[in-house]
C-alpha positions as a Markdown table, in Angstrom:
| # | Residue | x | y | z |
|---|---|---|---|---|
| 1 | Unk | 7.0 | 12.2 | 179.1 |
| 2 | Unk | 7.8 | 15.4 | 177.1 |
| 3 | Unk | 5.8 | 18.3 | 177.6 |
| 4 | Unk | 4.1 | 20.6 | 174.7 |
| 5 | Unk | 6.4 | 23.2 | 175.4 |
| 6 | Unk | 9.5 | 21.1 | 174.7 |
| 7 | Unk | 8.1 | 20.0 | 171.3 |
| 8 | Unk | 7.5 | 23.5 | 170.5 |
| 9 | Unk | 11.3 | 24.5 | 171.6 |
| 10 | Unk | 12.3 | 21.9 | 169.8 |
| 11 | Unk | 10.7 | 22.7 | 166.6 |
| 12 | Unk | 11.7 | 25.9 | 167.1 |
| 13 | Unk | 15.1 | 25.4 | 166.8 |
| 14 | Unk | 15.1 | 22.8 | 164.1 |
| 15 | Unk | 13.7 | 25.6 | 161.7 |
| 16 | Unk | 15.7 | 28.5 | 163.2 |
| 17 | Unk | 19.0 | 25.9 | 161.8 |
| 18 | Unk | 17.6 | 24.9 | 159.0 |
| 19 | Unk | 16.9 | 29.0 | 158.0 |
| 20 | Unk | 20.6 | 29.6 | 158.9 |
| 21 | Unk | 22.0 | 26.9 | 157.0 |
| 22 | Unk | 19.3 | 27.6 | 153.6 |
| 23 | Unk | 20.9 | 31.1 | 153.9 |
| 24 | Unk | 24.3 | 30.2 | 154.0 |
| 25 | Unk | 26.5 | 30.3 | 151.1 |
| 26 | Unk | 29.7 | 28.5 | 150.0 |
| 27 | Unk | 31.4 | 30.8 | 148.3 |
| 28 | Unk | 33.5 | 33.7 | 149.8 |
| 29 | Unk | 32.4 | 37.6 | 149.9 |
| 30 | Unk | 33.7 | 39.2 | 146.6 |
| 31 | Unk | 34.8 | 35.4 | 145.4 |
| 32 | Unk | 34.2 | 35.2 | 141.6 |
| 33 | Unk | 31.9 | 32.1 | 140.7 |
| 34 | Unk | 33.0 | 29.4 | 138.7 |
| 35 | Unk | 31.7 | 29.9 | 135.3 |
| 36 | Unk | 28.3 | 27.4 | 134.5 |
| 37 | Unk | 29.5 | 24.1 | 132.5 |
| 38 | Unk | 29.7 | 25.2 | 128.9 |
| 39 | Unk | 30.5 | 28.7 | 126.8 |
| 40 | Unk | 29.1 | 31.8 | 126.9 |
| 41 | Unk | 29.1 | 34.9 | 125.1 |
| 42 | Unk | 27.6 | 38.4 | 124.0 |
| 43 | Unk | 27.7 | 39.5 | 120.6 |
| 44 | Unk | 25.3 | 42.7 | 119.4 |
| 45 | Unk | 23.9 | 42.8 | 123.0 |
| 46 | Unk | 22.7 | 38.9 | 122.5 |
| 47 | Unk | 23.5 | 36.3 | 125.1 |
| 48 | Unk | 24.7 | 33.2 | 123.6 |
| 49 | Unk | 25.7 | 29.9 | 125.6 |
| 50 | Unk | 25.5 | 26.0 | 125.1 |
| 51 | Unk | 26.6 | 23.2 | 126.6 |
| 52 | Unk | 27.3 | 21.3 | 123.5 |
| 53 | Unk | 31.3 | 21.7 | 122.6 |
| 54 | Unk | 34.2 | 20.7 | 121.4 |
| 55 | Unk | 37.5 | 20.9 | 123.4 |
| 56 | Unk | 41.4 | 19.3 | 122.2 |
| 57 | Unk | 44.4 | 19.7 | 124.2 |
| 58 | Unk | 47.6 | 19.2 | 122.3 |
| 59 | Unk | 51.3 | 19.9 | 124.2 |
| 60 | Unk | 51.2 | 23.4 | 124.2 |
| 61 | Unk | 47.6 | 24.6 | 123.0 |
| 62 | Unk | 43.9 | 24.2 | 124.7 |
| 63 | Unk | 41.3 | 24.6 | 121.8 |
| 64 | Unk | 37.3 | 25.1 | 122.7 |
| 65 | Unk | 34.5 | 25.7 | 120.7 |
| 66 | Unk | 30.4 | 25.6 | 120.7 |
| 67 | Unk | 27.9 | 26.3 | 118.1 |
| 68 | Unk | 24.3 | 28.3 | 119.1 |
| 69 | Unk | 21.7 | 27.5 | 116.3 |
| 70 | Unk | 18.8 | 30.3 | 116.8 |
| 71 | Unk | 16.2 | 29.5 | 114.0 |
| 72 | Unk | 17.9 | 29.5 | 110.8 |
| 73 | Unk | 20.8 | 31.3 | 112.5 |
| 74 | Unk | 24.0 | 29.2 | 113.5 |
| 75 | Unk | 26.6 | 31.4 | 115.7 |
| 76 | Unk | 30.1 | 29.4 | 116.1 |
| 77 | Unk | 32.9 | 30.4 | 118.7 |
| 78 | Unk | 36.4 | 29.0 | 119.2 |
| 79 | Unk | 39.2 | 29.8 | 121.3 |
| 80 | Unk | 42.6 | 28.5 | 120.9 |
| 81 | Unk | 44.8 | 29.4 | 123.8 |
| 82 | Unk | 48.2 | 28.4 | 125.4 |
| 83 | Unk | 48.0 | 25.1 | 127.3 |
| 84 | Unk | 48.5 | 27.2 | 131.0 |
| 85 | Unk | 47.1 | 29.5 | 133.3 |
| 86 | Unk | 47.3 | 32.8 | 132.4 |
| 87 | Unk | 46.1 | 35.7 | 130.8 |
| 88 | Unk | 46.3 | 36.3 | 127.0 |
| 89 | Unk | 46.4 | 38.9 | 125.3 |
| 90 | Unk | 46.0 | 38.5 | 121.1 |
| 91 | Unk | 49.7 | 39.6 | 119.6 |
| 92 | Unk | 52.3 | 38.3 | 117.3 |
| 93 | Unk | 54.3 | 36.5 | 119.3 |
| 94 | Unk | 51.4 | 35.0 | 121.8 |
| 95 | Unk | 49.3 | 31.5 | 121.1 |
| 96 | Unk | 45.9 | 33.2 | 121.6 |
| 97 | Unk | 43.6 | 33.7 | 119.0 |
| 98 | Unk | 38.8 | 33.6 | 118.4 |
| 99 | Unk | 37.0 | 33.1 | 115.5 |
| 100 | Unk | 33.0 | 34.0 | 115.5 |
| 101 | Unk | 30.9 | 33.5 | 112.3 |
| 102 | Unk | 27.2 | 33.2 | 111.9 |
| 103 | Unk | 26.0 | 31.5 | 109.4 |
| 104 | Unk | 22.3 | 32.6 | 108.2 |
| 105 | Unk | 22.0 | 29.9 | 105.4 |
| 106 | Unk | 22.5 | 32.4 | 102.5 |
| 107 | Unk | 25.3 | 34.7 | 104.2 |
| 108 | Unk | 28.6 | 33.5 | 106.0 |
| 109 | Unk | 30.4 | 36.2 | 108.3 |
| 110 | Unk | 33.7 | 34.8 | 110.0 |
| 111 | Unk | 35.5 | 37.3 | 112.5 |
| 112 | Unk | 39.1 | 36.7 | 113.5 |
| 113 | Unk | 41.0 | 38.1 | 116.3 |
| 114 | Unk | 44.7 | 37.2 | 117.1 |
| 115 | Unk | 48.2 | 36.4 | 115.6 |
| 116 | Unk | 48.0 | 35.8 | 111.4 |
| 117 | Unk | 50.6 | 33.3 | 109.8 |
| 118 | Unk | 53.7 | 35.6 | 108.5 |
| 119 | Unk | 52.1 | 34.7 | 104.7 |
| 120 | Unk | 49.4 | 37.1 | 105.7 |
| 121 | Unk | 51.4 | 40.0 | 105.2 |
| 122 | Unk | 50.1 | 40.9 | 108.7 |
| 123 | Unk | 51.3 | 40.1 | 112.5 |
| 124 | Unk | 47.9 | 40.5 | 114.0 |
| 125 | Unk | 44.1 | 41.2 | 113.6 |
| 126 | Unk | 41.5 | 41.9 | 115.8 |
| 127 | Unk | 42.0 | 42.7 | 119.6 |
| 128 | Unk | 41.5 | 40.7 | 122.7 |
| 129 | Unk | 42.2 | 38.8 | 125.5 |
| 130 | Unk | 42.0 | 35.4 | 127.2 |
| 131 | Unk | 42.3 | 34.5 | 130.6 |
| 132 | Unk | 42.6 | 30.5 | 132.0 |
| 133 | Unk | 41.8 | 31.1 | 135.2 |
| 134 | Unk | 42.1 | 27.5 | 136.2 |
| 135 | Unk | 43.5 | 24.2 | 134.3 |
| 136 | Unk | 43.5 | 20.6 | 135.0 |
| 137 | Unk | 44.2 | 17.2 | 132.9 |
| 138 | Unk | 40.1 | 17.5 | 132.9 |
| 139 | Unk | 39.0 | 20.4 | 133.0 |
| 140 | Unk | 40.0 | 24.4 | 132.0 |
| 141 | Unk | 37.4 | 27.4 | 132.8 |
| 142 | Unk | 38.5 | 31.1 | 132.2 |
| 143 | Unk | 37.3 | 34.2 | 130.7 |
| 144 | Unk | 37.4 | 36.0 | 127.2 |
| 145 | Unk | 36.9 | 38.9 | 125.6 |
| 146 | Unk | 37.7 | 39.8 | 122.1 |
| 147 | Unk | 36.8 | 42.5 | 118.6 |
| 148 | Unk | 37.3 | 40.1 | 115.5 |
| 149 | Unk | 37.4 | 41.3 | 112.4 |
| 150 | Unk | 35.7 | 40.4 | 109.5 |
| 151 | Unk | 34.6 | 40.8 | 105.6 |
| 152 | Unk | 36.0 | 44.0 | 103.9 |
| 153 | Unk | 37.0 | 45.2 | 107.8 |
| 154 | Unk | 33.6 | 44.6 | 109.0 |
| 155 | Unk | 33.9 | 43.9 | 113.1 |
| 156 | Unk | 32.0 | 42.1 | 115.9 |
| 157 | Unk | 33.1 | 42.7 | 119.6 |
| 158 | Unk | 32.4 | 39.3 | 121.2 |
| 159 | Unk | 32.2 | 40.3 | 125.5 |
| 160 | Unk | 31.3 | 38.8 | 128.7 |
| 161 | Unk | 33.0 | 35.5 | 127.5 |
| 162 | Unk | 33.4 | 32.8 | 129.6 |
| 163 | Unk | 33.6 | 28.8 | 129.5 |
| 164 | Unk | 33.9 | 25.8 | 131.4 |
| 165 | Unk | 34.7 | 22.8 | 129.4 |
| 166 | Unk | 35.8 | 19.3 | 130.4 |
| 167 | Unk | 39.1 | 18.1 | 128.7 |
């Protein structure tokens, strides 16, 4: 027969375990999470994100990009990258390149940030930076930050970018 006191001990220890193991976390100290499923931005101090987007690998490019509709307000963000890990940085000679526009129903703004085609007249536009952090026949996630540039020189600094997408 078991006594009171070894139910008790028991119990005891089955909640002491089951606090340890509810505190316990997975990830490393100073480990960087994986980004949430999806793409997420700031623009003008505003957090965007959705989980709705389009991705398209061809043999040397990865292209995402997600739409946030906010009332009458559609946001739209795309990346076009280099199909590899590695960190981007917009120039003439490298594959990297955002577009933002917001769309308000009457008024259309499109930003651009990265290498021009040569009939431009320019190399480059905007400023910024993209970093695939990890890529598989699947999946890519990575980071992003970028100032496009838009009507009559108009800016938007896009920050805190980041995106998980299946492939």
């Amino acid at each position: 027969m078991i006594s009171f006191r070894t139910l008790s001990y028991r119990a005891a220890t089955v909640v002491a375990l089951a606090s340890v193991s509810a505190c316990s976390s997975s990830s490393a100290p100073g480990a960087d999470p994986t980004p949430a499923r999806g793409l997420a931005w700031t623009v003008d101090g505003a957090a965007m994100s959705t989980t709705t987007v389009q991705s398209q690998t061809g043999s040397n490019t990865v292209s995402v990009a997600g739409t946030v509709t906010n009332g009458s307000t559609s946001n739209y963000l795309s990346l076009e990258m280099p199909n590899a890990v590695g960190t981007y940085t917009f120039s003439s000679t490298a594959r990297a390149s955002a577009t933002y526009s917001t769309n308000s129903g009457t008024t259309n703004a499109v930003y651009y940030a990265g290498a021009l085609p040569s009939s431009s007249g320019q190399n480059t536009i905007g400023a910024g930076t993209i970093v695939v952090t990890a890529l598989t026949a699947t999946n890519v996630t990575g980071t992003f930050t970028f100032t496009g540039i838009g009507p009559a020189g108009a800016s938007k600094s896009i920050t805190n970018g980041t995106f998980n997408v299946g492939l």
